[in-house]
N, C-alpha and C. Protein backbone atom coordinates (compact mmCIF):
# COMPACT_ATOMS: atom_id res chain seq x y z
N UNK A 1 -10.00 -32.06 -7.68
CA UNK A 1 -11.34 -31.68 -6.90
C UNK A 1 -12.29 -30.59 -7.39
N UNK A 2 -13.23 -30.93 -7.77
CA UNK A 2 -14.30 -30.17 -8.13
C UNK A 2 -15.30 -29.80 -7.54
N UNK A 3 -15.73 -28.56 -7.67
CA UNK A 3 -16.86 -28.17 -6.31
C UNK A 3 -17.56 -27.43 -6.98
N UNK A 4 -19.05 -27.10 -6.70
CA UNK A 4 -20.22 -26.63 -7.35
C UNK A 4 -21.06 -26.00 -5.87
N UNK A 5 -21.45 -24.77 -5.93
CA UNK A 5 -22.88 -24.45 -5.20
C UNK A 5 -24.21 -24.97 -5.58
N UNK A 6 -24.28 -25.57 -4.70
CA UNK A 6 -26.14 -25.79 -4.61
C UNK A 6 -27.07 -25.07 -4.11
N UNK A 7 -26.76 -24.34 -3.26
CA UNK A 7 -27.51 -23.83 -2.76
C UNK A 7 -26.72 -23.20 -1.68
N UNK A 8 -28.26 -22.04 -1.24
CA UNK A 8 -27.78 -21.16 0.42
C UNK A 8 -28.77 -20.41 0.76
N UNK A 9 -28.59 -19.84 1.68
CA UNK A 9 -29.44 -19.21 2.84
C UNK A 9 -29.19 -18.43 3.52
N UNK A 10 -29.35 -17.26 4.33
CA UNK A 10 -28.75 -16.61 5.02
C UNK A 10 -27.71 -17.15 5.79
N UNK A 11 -27.34 -18.68 6.65
CA UNK A 11 -26.52 -18.42 7.09
C UNK A 11 -25.96 -20.03 6.67
N UNK A 12 -26.35 -20.39 5.18
CA UNK A 12 -25.56 -21.69 5.12
C UNK A 12 -25.37 -21.64 3.82
N UNK A 13 -24.35 -22.96 3.28
CA UNK A 13 -24.39 -22.70 2.09
C UNK A 13 -24.12 -24.46 1.20
N UNK A 14 -24.89 -24.56 0.55
CA UNK A 14 -24.89 -25.64 0.18
C UNK A 14 -23.61 -26.10 -1.06
N UNK A 15 -22.72 -27.27 -0.76
CA UNK A 15 -21.57 -27.54 -1.58
C UNK A 15 -21.79 -29.29 -2.33
N UNK A 16 -21.60 -28.97 -3.79
CA UNK A 16 -21.61 -30.83 -4.23
C UNK A 16 -19.64 -30.30 -4.39
N UNK A 17 -19.13 -31.43 -4.00
CA UNK A 17 -17.84 -32.04 -4.33
C UNK A 17 -17.64 -33.04 -4.83
N UNK A 18 -16.84 -33.02 -5.83
CA UNK A 18 -15.99 -34.34 -6.72
C UNK A 18 -14.76 -34.89 -6.31
N UNK A 19 -14.84 -35.87 -5.62
CA UNK A 19 -13.18 -35.91 -5.41
C UNK A 19 -12.56 -36.73 -6.39
N UNK A 20 -10.79 -37.16 -6.05
CA UNK A 20 -10.32 -37.53 -7.13
C UNK A 20 -10.78 -39.54 -7.35
N UNK A 21 -11.58 -39.61 -6.68
CA UNK A 21 -11.83 -40.65 -6.91
C UNK A 21 -13.55 -41.07 -7.65
N UNK A 22 -14.18 -39.98 -7.74
CA UNK A 22 -15.29 -39.23 -8.34
C UNK A 22 -16.67 -39.92 -7.43
N UNK A 23 -15.79 -39.83 -6.27
CA UNK A 23 -17.07 -39.81 -4.74
C UNK A 23 -18.07 -38.10 -5.23
N UNK A 24 -18.79 -38.43 -4.98
CA UNK A 24 -19.62 -37.10 -4.90
C UNK A 24 -19.78 -36.61 -3.42
N UNK A 25 -19.58 -35.52 -2.61
CA UNK A 25 -19.80 -35.39 -1.85
C UNK A 25 -20.91 -33.99 -1.56
N UNK A 26 -21.89 -33.87 -1.26
CA UNK A 26 -22.37 -32.99 -0.16
C UNK A 26 -22.71 -32.20 0.57
N UNK A 27 -21.96 -31.21 0.54
CA UNK A 27 -21.47 -30.85 2.24
C UNK A 27 -22.11 -28.95 2.37
N UNK A 28 -22.87 -29.07 3.93
CA UNK A 28 -23.44 -27.96 4.29
C UNK A 28 -22.22 -26.90 4.88
N UNK A 29 -22.08 -25.64 4.60
CA UNK A 29 -20.82 -24.99 5.20
C UNK A 29 -21.54 -23.88 5.91
N UNK A 30 -21.90 -23.71 7.10
CA UNK A 30 -21.94 -22.57 7.62
C UNK A 30 -21.43 -21.56 7.19
N UNK A 31 -21.78 -20.01 7.48
CA UNK A 31 -20.59 -18.93 6.76
C UNK A 31 -19.82 -18.84 7.84
N UNK A 32 -19.60 -19.48 8.72
CA UNK A 32 -18.27 -19.39 9.44
C UNK A 32 -17.50 -20.05 9.59
N UNK A 33 -17.81 -20.99 8.57
CA UNK A 33 -17.07 -22.22 8.59
C UNK A 33 -17.38 -23.67 8.76
N UNK A 34 -18.60 -23.45 9.98
CA UNK A 34 -18.71 -24.65 10.82
C UNK A 34 -19.50 -25.86 9.15
N UNK A 35 -18.96 -27.10 9.53
CA UNK A 35 -19.85 -28.27 8.45
C UNK A 35 -20.93 -28.51 9.07
N UNK A 36 -22.16 -28.13 8.72
CA UNK A 36 -23.63 -28.46 9.23
C UNK A 36 -23.84 -29.67 8.69
N UNK A 37 -23.81 -30.26 7.78
CA UNK A 37 -24.18 -31.50 7.22
C UNK A 37 -23.05 -32.32 6.14
N UNK A 38 -22.85 -34.13 6.10
CA UNK A 38 -22.08 -34.04 5.28
C UNK A 38 -22.66 -35.53 4.92
N UNK A 39 -22.98 -35.55 3.09
CA UNK A 39 -23.55 -36.95 2.98
C UNK A 39 -22.67 -37.37 1.68
N UNK A 40 -22.09 -38.51 1.96
CA UNK A 40 -21.28 -38.86 0.50
C UNK A 40 -21.78 -40.79 0.02
N UNK A 41 -21.39 -41.10 -1.38
CA UNK A 41 -22.13 -42.17 -1.28
C UNK A 41 -20.59 -43.13 -1.37
N UNK A 42 -19.79 -43.09 -1.08
CA UNK A 42 -18.22 -43.71 -1.45
C UNK A 42 -17.66 -44.37 -0.37
N UNK A 43 -17.70 -43.80 0.95
CA UNK A 43 -16.98 -44.65 2.21
C UNK A 43 -17.97 -44.23 2.99
N UNK A 44 -17.34 -45.15 4.19
CA UNK A 44 -18.42 -46.15 5.20
C UNK A 44 -19.05 -44.63 6.13
N UNK A 45 -19.78 -44.05 6.56
CA UNK A 45 -20.22 -43.04 7.48
C UNK A 45 -19.81 -42.78 8.74
N UNK A 46 -19.40 -44.13 9.28
CA UNK A 46 -18.39 -44.34 10.70
C UNK A 46 -17.36 -43.73 10.42
N UNK A 47 -16.52 -42.93 10.85
CA UNK A 47 -15.42 -42.55 10.90
C UNK A 47 -14.19 -43.95 11.24
N UNK A 48 -14.70 -44.40 12.23
CA UNK A 48 -14.11 -45.73 13.10
C UNK A 48 -13.48 -46.89 12.38
N UNK A 49 -14.62 -46.82 10.74
CA UNK A 49 -14.76 -47.97 9.83
C UNK A 49 -13.45 -47.28 8.57
N UNK A 50 -13.60 -45.98 8.36
CA UNK A 50 -12.66 -45.94 7.10
C UNK A 50 -11.54 -45.94 7.46
N UNK A 51 -10.75 -46.44 6.29
CA UNK A 51 -8.88 -46.41 6.50
C UNK A 51 -8.76 -45.52 5.94
N UNK A 52 -6.98 -44.94 6.62
CA UNK A 52 -6.61 -43.55 6.40
C UNK A 52 -6.84 -42.84 5.16
N UNK A 53 -7.00 -43.85 4.32
CA UNK A 53 -6.77 -42.66 3.20
C UNK A 53 -8.88 -42.52 2.49
N UNK A 54 -9.26 -43.17 3.00
CA UNK A 54 -10.98 -42.88 3.08
C UNK A 54 -11.34 -41.57 3.86
N UNK A 55 -10.47 -41.62 5.13
CA UNK A 55 -10.75 -40.97 5.87
C UNK A 55 -10.05 -39.41 5.83
N UNK A 56 -8.72 -39.57 5.19
CA UNK A 56 -8.24 -38.39 4.30
C UNK A 56 -9.12 -37.98 3.27
N UNK A 57 -9.71 -38.40 2.50
CA UNK A 57 -10.88 -38.11 1.46
C UNK A 57 -11.60 -37.47 1.70
N UNK A 58 -12.97 -37.86 3.20
CA UNK A 58 -13.59 -37.11 3.77
C UNK A 58 -13.28 -35.57 4.57
N UNK A 59 -12.19 -35.60 4.48
CA UNK A 59 -11.48 -34.47 5.31
C UNK A 59 -10.93 -33.49 4.31
N UNK A 60 -11.02 -34.19 3.17
CA UNK A 60 -9.90 -33.00 1.93
C UNK A 60 -11.31 -32.40 1.34
N UNK A 61 -12.58 -32.96 1.26
CA UNK A 61 -13.50 -32.81 0.85
C UNK A 61 -14.15 -31.66 1.35
N UNK A 62 -14.47 -31.36 3.06
CA UNK A 62 -14.60 -30.72 3.49
C UNK A 62 -13.86 -29.85 3.62
N UNK A 63 -12.55 -29.39 3.58
CA UNK A 63 -12.17 -28.10 3.51
C UNK A 63 -11.85 -27.55 2.13
N UNK A 64 -11.67 -28.60 1.28
CA UNK A 64 -12.09 -27.92 -0.29
C UNK A 64 -13.31 -27.02 -0.44
N UNK A 65 -14.30 -28.29 0.26
CA UNK A 65 -15.66 -27.51 0.48
C UNK A 65 -15.63 -25.79 0.92
N UNK A 66 -15.18 -25.52 2.12
CA UNK A 66 -15.01 -24.43 2.76
C UNK A 66 -14.27 -23.29 1.80
N UNK A 67 -13.30 -23.90 1.15
CA UNK A 67 -12.19 -22.94 0.23
C UNK A 67 -13.24 -22.29 -0.55
N UNK A 68 -13.85 -23.19 -1.27
CA UNK A 68 -15.21 -23.40 -2.61
C UNK A 68 -15.69 -21.69 -1.89
N UNK A 69 -16.31 -22.14 -1.03
CA UNK A 69 -17.35 -21.16 -0.78
C UNK A 69 -16.52 -19.77 0.12
N UNK A 70 -15.61 -19.37 0.34
CA UNK A 70 -14.54 -18.40 0.88
C UNK A 70 -14.24 -17.99 -0.81
N UNK A 71 -13.73 -18.76 -1.67
CA UNK A 71 -13.79 -18.06 -3.07
C UNK A 71 -14.83 -17.29 -3.64
N UNK A 72 -16.41 -18.38 -3.58
CA UNK A 72 -17.25 -18.40 -4.38
C UNK A 72 -18.32 -16.86 -3.72
N UNK A 73 -18.04 -16.95 -2.81
CA UNK A 73 -18.72 -16.05 -1.28
C UNK A 73 -18.37 -15.31 -0.71
N UNK A 74 -17.40 -15.04 -0.70
CA UNK A 74 -16.50 -14.25 0.34
C UNK A 74 -16.99 -14.80 2.20
N UNK A 75 -17.13 -15.55 2.10
CA UNK A 75 -17.50 -15.83 3.74
C UNK A 75 -16.14 -15.96 4.41
N UNK A 76 -16.18 -16.15 5.34
CA UNK A 76 -14.86 -16.39 6.01
C UNK A 76 -14.83 -17.62 7.06
N UNK A 77 -14.57 -19.01 5.80
CA UNK A 77 -15.46 -19.87 6.56
C UNK A 77 -14.18 -20.88 6.76
N UNK A 78 -12.31 -19.99 6.52
CA UNK A 78 -11.69 -20.99 6.35
C UNK A 78 -10.96 -20.32 7.84
N UNK A 79 -10.19 -21.54 8.27
CA UNK A 79 -8.73 -20.76 9.85
C UNK A 79 -7.62 -20.10 9.25
N UNK A 80 -7.89 -19.29 9.99
CA UNK A 80 -6.58 -18.19 9.79
C UNK A 80 -5.33 -18.63 9.53
N UNK A 81 -4.69 -19.83 9.15
CA UNK A 81 -3.58 -20.36 8.60
C UNK A 81 -3.72 -21.28 7.68
N UNK A 82 -5.19 -21.42 6.91
CA UNK A 82 -4.91 -21.46 5.90
C UNK A 82 -6.26 -20.96 4.90
N UNK A 83 -6.59 -19.49 5.46
CA UNK A 83 -6.97 -18.75 4.05
C UNK A 83 -5.80 -17.64 3.81
N UNK A 84 -5.59 -18.13 2.33
CA UNK A 84 -4.98 -17.81 1.18
C UNK A 84 -4.54 -15.93 1.31
N UNK A 85 -6.11 -15.33 1.55
CA UNK A 85 -5.29 -13.59 1.93
C UNK A 85 -4.50 -13.62 3.33
N UNK A 86 -5.02 -13.98 4.16
CA UNK A 86 -4.83 -13.94 5.75
C UNK A 86 -2.94 -13.81 5.51
N UNK A 87 -2.76 -15.27 4.73
CA UNK A 87 -1.19 -15.41 4.96
C UNK A 87 -0.68 -14.69 3.53
N UNK A 88 -1.04 -14.17 2.61
CA UNK A 88 -0.82 -12.98 1.60
C UNK A 88 -0.18 -11.79 2.43
N UNK A 89 -1.46 -11.35 3.25
CA UNK A 89 -1.32 -10.67 4.21
C UNK A 89 -0.31 -10.41 5.34
N UNK A 90 0.12 -11.11 5.65
CA UNK A 90 1.06 -11.29 6.55
C UNK A 90 2.53 -11.56 5.77
N UNK A 91 2.87 -12.61 4.54
CA UNK A 91 3.82 -11.88 3.85
C UNK A 91 4.01 -10.58 3.96
N UNK A 92 2.94 -9.55 2.86
CA UNK A 92 3.17 -8.37 2.62
C UNK A 92 3.51 -7.51 3.75
N UNK A 93 3.28 -7.92 4.79
CA UNK A 93 3.64 -7.20 6.53
C UNK A 93 5.05 -7.47 6.72
N UNK A 94 5.36 -8.56 6.53
CA UNK A 94 7.06 -9.00 6.65
C UNK A 94 8.00 -8.28 5.86
N UNK A 95 7.19 -8.52 4.14
CA UNK A 95 8.47 -7.52 3.20
C UNK A 95 8.59 -5.98 3.43
N UNK A 96 7.18 -5.38 4.01
CA UNK A 96 7.48 -4.23 4.49
C UNK A 96 8.21 -3.48 5.48
N UNK A 97 8.54 -4.53 6.31
CA UNK A 97 9.64 -4.64 7.53
C UNK A 97 10.61 -3.71 7.21
N UNK A 98 11.42 -2.32 7.97
CA UNK A 98 12.44 -2.20 7.84
C UNK A 98 13.21 -3.49 8.82
N UNK A 99 15.27 -3.13 8.50
CA UNK A 99 16.01 -4.22 9.16
C UNK A 99 15.62 -3.84 10.49
N UNK A 100 15.16 -2.65 11.67
CA UNK A 100 15.13 -2.53 13.07
C UNK A 100 13.97 -3.40 13.08
N UNK A 101 12.74 -3.15 12.42
CA UNK A 101 11.57 -4.00 12.41
C UNK A 101 11.64 -5.61 12.36
N UNK A 102 12.41 -5.42 11.43
CA UNK A 102 12.26 -7.06 11.19
C UNK A 102 13.06 -7.79 12.71
N UNK A 103 14.33 -7.12 12.81
CA UNK A 103 15.08 -7.61 14.43
C UNK A 103 13.88 -7.93 15.41
N UNK A 104 13.24 -6.39 15.37
CA UNK A 104 12.32 -6.58 16.66
C UNK A 104 11.46 -8.16 16.99
N UNK A 105 10.63 -8.44 15.75
CA UNK A 105 9.78 -8.96 15.82
C UNK A 105 10.60 -10.68 15.28
N UNK A 106 11.85 -10.80 14.89
CA UNK A 106 11.96 -12.35 14.05
C UNK A 106 13.55 -12.47 14.00
N UNK A 107 14.14 -11.26 15.28
CA UNK A 107 15.58 -11.26 15.53
C UNK A 107 16.08 -12.67 16.61
N UNK A 108 15.16 -13.06 17.19
CA UNK A 108 15.42 -14.45 17.88
C UNK A 108 15.19 -15.51 17.05
N UNK A 109 14.61 -15.67 16.26
CA UNK A 109 13.90 -16.70 15.39
C UNK A 109 15.48 -16.62 14.34
N UNK A 110 15.89 -15.67 14.27
CA UNK A 110 17.27 -15.57 12.88
C UNK A 110 18.27 -16.13 13.89
N UNK A 111 18.78 -15.75 14.95
CA UNK A 111 20.00 -16.10 15.47
C UNK A 111 19.32 -17.44 15.90
N UNK A 112 18.32 -18.01 16.43
CA UNK A 112 18.29 -19.65 16.89
C UNK A 112 18.93 -20.28 15.35
N UNK A 113 18.28 -19.81 14.47
CA UNK A 113 18.40 -20.92 13.00
C UNK A 113 19.68 -20.59 12.97
N UNK A 114 20.17 -19.62 12.80
CA UNK A 114 21.71 -19.32 12.61
C UNK A 114 22.74 -20.52 13.16
N UNK A 115 22.13 -20.33 14.48
CA UNK A 115 22.83 -21.03 15.50
C UNK A 115 24.23 -22.01 15.02
N UNK A 116 22.82 -22.34 14.23
CA UNK A 116 23.54 -24.15 14.06
C UNK A 116 24.64 -24.44 13.19
N UNK A 117 24.39 -23.66 12.19
CA UNK A 117 25.47 -23.54 11.05
C UNK A 117 26.39 -22.00 11.25
N UNK A 118 26.39 -21.76 12.25
CA UNK A 118 26.75 -20.39 12.27
C UNK A 118 27.39 -20.19 13.67
N UNK A 119 29.00 -20.89 13.87
CA UNK A 119 29.84 -21.21 15.12
C UNK A 119 29.65 -19.73 15.81
N UNK A 120 30.04 -18.63 14.75
CA UNK A 120 29.82 -17.34 16.37
C UNK A 120 28.87 -17.09 16.20
N UNK A 121 27.45 -17.39 16.44
CA UNK A 121 26.03 -17.36 16.71
C UNK A 121 25.53 -17.93 18.15
N UNK A 122 25.40 -17.25 19.14
CA UNK A 122 25.37 -18.02 20.13
C UNK A 122 23.24 -17.99 20.45
N UNK A 123 23.05 -19.33 20.21
CA UNK A 123 21.70 -19.68 20.40
C UNK A 123 21.02 -18.78 21.36
N UNK A 124 19.88 -18.20 21.40
CA UNK A 124 19.01 -17.46 22.47
C UNK A 124 18.23 -18.38 22.89
N UNK A 125 18.03 -19.52 22.46
CA UNK A 125 16.92 -19.80 23.45
C UNK A 125 17.43 -21.39 23.69
N UNK A 126 17.72 -21.65 24.88
CA UNK A 126 18.33 -22.75 25.61
C UNK A 126 17.51 -24.64 25.08
N UNK A 127 17.33 -25.18 24.62
CA UNK A 127 16.68 -26.38 24.16
C UNK A 127 17.53 -27.12 24.57
N UNK A 128 16.77 -28.63 25.05
CA UNK A 128 17.57 -29.59 25.29
C UNK A 128 18.61 -30.24 24.42
N UNK A 129 19.41 -30.60 24.78
CA UNK A 129 20.53 -31.67 23.80
C UNK A 129 20.44 -32.18 22.88
N UNK A 130 19.31 -33.13 23.22
CA UNK A 130 18.83 -33.83 22.06
C UNK A 130 17.78 -33.46 21.01
N UNK A 131 17.58 -32.29 21.25
CA UNK A 131 17.14 -31.61 19.84
C UNK A 131 18.34 -31.52 18.73
N UNK A 132 19.10 -31.54 19.07
CA UNK A 132 20.24 -30.91 18.05
C UNK A 132 20.81 -32.44 17.29
N UNK A 133 20.17 -33.39 18.22
CA UNK A 133 20.71 -34.72 17.31
C UNK A 133 19.50 -34.62 16.44
N UNK A 134 18.60 -34.06 16.36
CA UNK A 134 17.92 -34.54 15.32
C UNK A 134 17.96 -34.25 13.96
N UNK A 135 17.80 -34.76 12.55
CA UNK A 135 18.51 -34.13 11.28
C UNK A 135 18.15 -32.90 11.11
N UNK A 136 16.71 -33.10 11.44
CA UNK A 136 15.99 -32.16 11.14
C UNK A 136 15.52 -31.02 12.50
N UNK A 137 15.73 -29.74 12.44
CA UNK A 137 15.00 -28.49 13.29
C UNK A 137 14.13 -27.99 12.87
N UNK A 138 12.79 -28.26 12.98
CA UNK A 138 11.66 -26.68 12.26
C UNK A 138 11.31 -26.13 13.40
N UNK A 139 11.52 -24.82 13.03
CA UNK A 139 11.33 -23.65 14.48
C UNK A 139 9.94 -22.71 13.74
N UNK A 140 8.77 -22.88 14.49
CA UNK A 140 7.62 -22.15 14.57
C UNK A 140 7.23 -20.90 14.94
N UNK A 141 7.43 -20.03 14.28
CA UNK A 141 7.23 -18.24 14.88
C UNK A 141 5.68 -18.39 14.58
N UNK A 142 4.60 -17.52 15.76
CA UNK A 142 3.55 -17.31 15.18
C UNK A 142 3.64 -16.46 15.22
N UNK A 143 2.75 -15.22 14.21
CA UNK A 143 2.30 -13.94 14.03
C UNK A 143 0.74 -13.87 13.23
N UNK A 144 0.36 -12.50 14.03
CA UNK A 144 -1.34 -12.10 13.61
C UNK A 144 -1.24 -10.36 13.36
N UNK A 145 -1.89 -10.14 12.12
CA UNK A 145 -2.45 -9.37 12.12
C UNK A 145 -3.51 -8.38 12.41
N UNK A 146 -3.37 -7.16 13.23
CA UNK A 146 -4.81 -6.72 13.80
C UNK A 146 -5.53 -6.21 13.27
N UNK A 147 -5.18 -6.24 11.28
CA UNK A 147 -6.65 -6.20 10.40
C UNK A 147 -7.28 -6.91 10.26
N UNK A 148 -8.73 -6.40 10.07
CA UNK A 148 -10.13 -6.92 9.66
C UNK A 148 -9.56 -8.28 8.07
N UNK A 149 -10.59 -8.94 7.91
CA UNK A 149 -9.90 -9.54 6.77
C UNK A 149 -10.31 -8.80 5.12
N UNK A 150 -11.55 -7.58 5.96
CA UNK A 150 -11.93 -7.18 4.04
C UNK A 150 -10.41 -5.76 3.98
N UNK A 151 -10.04 -5.54 5.40
CA UNK A 151 -8.42 -4.54 4.95
C UNK A 151 -8.13 -5.70 4.55
N UNK A 152 -7.29 -6.66 4.86
CA UNK A 152 -5.94 -7.04 4.54
C UNK A 152 -6.45 -7.63 3.05
N UNK A 153 -7.33 -7.84 2.33
CA UNK A 153 -7.86 -8.57 1.06
C UNK A 153 -7.83 -7.19 0.11
N UNK A 154 -8.39 -5.42 0.76
CA UNK A 154 -7.98 -4.28 0.37
C UNK A 154 -6.55 -4.36 0.24
N UNK A 155 -5.62 -4.77 0.89
CA UNK A 155 -4.18 -4.14 0.87
C UNK A 155 -3.61 -4.78 -0.45
N UNK A 156 -4.47 -6.31 -0.32
CA UNK A 156 -3.81 -7.35 -1.15
C UNK A 156 -3.83 -6.75 -2.54
N UNK A 157 -5.28 -6.23 -2.54
CA UNK A 157 -5.41 -6.03 -4.30
C UNK A 157 -4.68 -4.47 -4.50
N UNK A 158 -4.82 -4.09 -3.40
CA UNK A 158 -4.11 -2.52 -3.59
C UNK A 158 -2.39 -2.86 -4.09
N UNK A 159 -1.75 -3.46 -3.49
CA UNK A 159 -0.50 -4.23 -3.51
C UNK A 159 -0.39 -4.90 -5.11
N UNK A 160 -1.57 -5.92 -5.29
CA UNK A 160 -1.50 -6.20 -6.58
C UNK A 160 -1.39 -5.10 -7.98
N UNK A 161 -2.20 -4.38 -7.62
CA UNK A 161 -2.59 -3.05 -8.57
C UNK A 161 -1.66 -2.13 -9.24
N UNK A 162 -0.80 -2.25 -7.64
CA UNK A 162 1.27 -0.93 -7.61
C UNK A 162 1.53 -2.05 -8.51
N UNK A 163 1.46 -3.68 -8.70
CA UNK A 163 2.96 -4.28 -9.31
C UNK A 163 2.60 -3.74 -11.25
N UNK A 164 1.23 -4.52 -10.77
CA UNK A 164 0.94 -5.03 -12.26
C UNK A 164 -0.26 -4.02 -13.06
N UNK A 165 0.32 -2.89 -13.32
CA UNK A 165 -0.48 -1.68 -13.77
C UNK A 165 -0.13 -2.53 -15.89
N UNK A 166 -0.81 -1.99 -16.40
CA UNK A 166 -0.24 -1.86 -18.14
C UNK A 166 0.41 -1.50 -18.84
N UNK A 167 2.10 -1.08 -17.47
CA UNK A 167 2.89 -0.27 -18.09
C UNK A 167 3.81 -1.83 -17.96
N UNK A 168 3.61 -2.00 -16.71
CA UNK A 168 4.68 -3.25 -16.42
C UNK A 168 4.38 -4.63 -16.69
N UNK A 169 2.69 -5.10 -17.55
CA UNK A 169 2.38 -5.66 -17.89
C UNK A 169 2.80 -5.79 -19.02
N UNK A 170 2.96 -4.67 -19.95
CA UNK A 170 3.50 -4.47 -21.08
C UNK A 170 5.21 -5.20 -21.33
N UNK A 171 5.86 -3.89 -20.11
CA UNK A 171 7.33 -4.52 -19.66
C UNK A 171 7.64 -6.10 -19.61
N UNK A 172 7.02 -6.98 -19.23
CA UNK A 172 7.38 -8.04 -19.22
C UNK A 172 6.81 -9.15 -20.31
N UNK A 173 5.90 -8.64 -20.89
CA UNK A 173 5.39 -9.28 -21.83
C UNK A 173 6.32 -8.82 -23.17
N UNK A 174 6.85 -7.95 -23.41
CA UNK A 174 8.28 -7.49 -24.14
C UNK A 174 9.49 -8.00 -23.99
N UNK A 175 9.78 -8.08 -22.95
CA UNK A 175 11.38 -8.63 -22.46
C UNK A 175 11.63 -9.88 -23.10
N UNK A 176 12.82 -10.00 -23.53
CA UNK A 176 13.71 -11.31 -23.57
C UNK A 176 13.51 -12.29 -22.79
N UNK A 177 13.74 -13.72 -22.68
CA UNK A 177 13.79 -14.47 -21.25
C UNK A 177 15.03 -13.93 -20.49
N UNK A 178 15.93 -13.38 -21.33
CA UNK A 178 17.50 -13.58 -20.39
C UNK A 178 16.88 -12.39 -19.29
N UNK A 179 16.03 -11.04 -19.72
CA UNK A 179 16.23 -10.73 -18.69
C UNK A 179 14.62 -10.56 -17.55
N UNK A 180 13.87 -11.85 -18.31
CA UNK A 180 12.97 -11.89 -17.80
C UNK A 180 12.56 -11.39 -16.08
N UNK A 181 13.45 -12.16 -15.24
CA UNK A 181 13.71 -12.79 -14.12
C UNK A 181 13.96 -11.36 -13.29
N UNK A 182 15.16 -10.97 -13.51
CA UNK A 182 15.71 -9.94 -13.09
C UNK A 182 14.54 -8.42 -13.23
N UNK A 183 14.15 -8.32 -14.66
CA UNK A 183 13.30 -7.28 -14.81
C UNK A 183 11.28 -7.48 -13.49
N UNK A 184 11.18 -9.13 -13.61
CA UNK A 184 9.88 -9.37 -12.33
C UNK A 184 9.97 -8.92 -11.21
N UNK A 185 12.05 -9.02 -10.95
CA UNK A 185 12.52 -8.69 -9.52
C UNK A 185 12.11 -7.75 -9.22
N UNK A 186 12.33 -6.87 -10.55
CA UNK A 186 13.33 -4.93 -10.14
C UNK A 186 11.59 -4.28 -9.86
N UNK A 187 10.14 -4.66 -10.44
CA UNK A 187 9.05 -4.02 -10.47
C UNK A 187 8.78 -4.07 -8.95
N UNK A 188 8.43 -4.59 -8.69
CA UNK A 188 7.54 -5.10 -7.52
C UNK A 188 7.93 -3.72 -6.37
N UNK A 189 9.33 -3.78 -6.81
CA UNK A 189 10.12 -2.95 -5.74
C UNK A 189 10.14 -1.87 -5.79
N UNK A 190 9.88 -1.32 -7.21
CA UNK A 190 10.36 0.35 -7.46
C UNK A 190 8.56 0.97 -7.15
N UNK A 191 7.79 0.13 -7.66
CA UNK A 191 6.38 0.50 -7.04
C UNK A 191 6.03 0.71 -5.40
N UNK A 192 6.63 -0.51 -4.55
CA UNK A 192 6.41 -0.03 -3.32
C UNK A 192 6.72 0.66 -2.53
N UNK A 193 4.66 0.60 -1.80
CA UNK A 193 4.67 1.56 -0.45
C UNK A 193 4.40 0.97 0.63
N UNK A 194 4.58 1.64 1.42
CA UNK A 194 4.75 1.68 2.89
C UNK A 194 3.08 1.52 3.94
N UNK A 195 3.11 -0.14 3.83
CA UNK A 195 2.03 -0.01 4.28
C UNK A 195 1.68 -0.12 5.83
N UNK A 196 0.16 -0.13 6.26
CA UNK A 196 0.00 0.66 7.76
C UNK A 196 -0.42 -1.14 8.16
N UNK A 197 0.60 -2.15 8.38
CA UNK A 197 0.16 -3.18 9.12
C UNK A 197 0.43 -2.74 10.35
N UNK A 198 -0.16 -3.58 11.33
CA UNK A 198 -0.42 -4.04 12.80
C UNK A 198 0.55 -5.73 12.76
N UNK A 199 1.67 -5.94 12.62
CA UNK A 199 2.01 -7.09 13.15
C UNK A 199 2.81 -7.37 14.11
N UNK A 200 2.13 -8.59 14.77
CA UNK A 200 2.58 -8.58 16.29
C UNK A 200 3.13 -10.27 16.42
N UNK A 201 4.18 -10.50 17.46
CA UNK A 201 4.32 -12.30 17.26
C UNK A 201 3.53 -12.33 18.65
N UNK A 202 3.13 -13.39 18.70
CA UNK A 202 2.01 -14.05 20.01
C UNK A 202 3.01 -14.37 20.59
N UNK A 203 2.67 -13.91 22.34
CA UNK A 203 3.35 -14.22 23.34
C UNK A 203 4.04 -15.43 23.27
N UNK A 204 4.83 -15.77 23.43
CA UNK A 204 5.66 -17.16 24.12
C UNK A 204 6.42 -17.80 22.62
N UNK A 205 5.95 -17.84 21.54
CA UNK A 205 6.04 -17.99 20.27
C UNK A 205 7.48 -18.10 20.72
N UNK A 206 8.21 -19.24 19.48
CA UNK A 206 9.58 -19.47 19.69
C UNK A 206 10.05 -19.72 18.38
């Protein structure tokens, strides 16, 4: 997909999106992510008359418009679960946990996952027997950060600057291919600092 900002005011941003079928979408996105209007010339306007593929193309164009506005203008237009900076912030927070903290937040999840393949691990959750007859079982644990988006973005930039200094970039550029991955894996750890993340599991998650 391709996207271009075609206008903006105090509350909205206009975006032109060209999808994979070369259909043009003109979408107005509010600063908080609300789709104010969406005009396109390739699919039925009535959702009930679209095929699944056409409906998916319209939905994807809207998601891409929100993403483009976020990246180009910085407005918080993306849902938290789709925001790449919030996702990166959660990953950094998890990486910064020590063993005791990790056990506190994710111990139940780890034991539940391990209980399927490790006979000496007792599952902490009492699930219906039919669940274990499924070929694949997916567990989700919802977490959130207390920090606002601006703070998360600052922490991500700081983390990047700690790892990708001029020295570390030069080390990666000059190393041979045999040692590249081991050196790349080592660099972030030796410059890692403890960040003040406020990571919390949502109540009732499992």
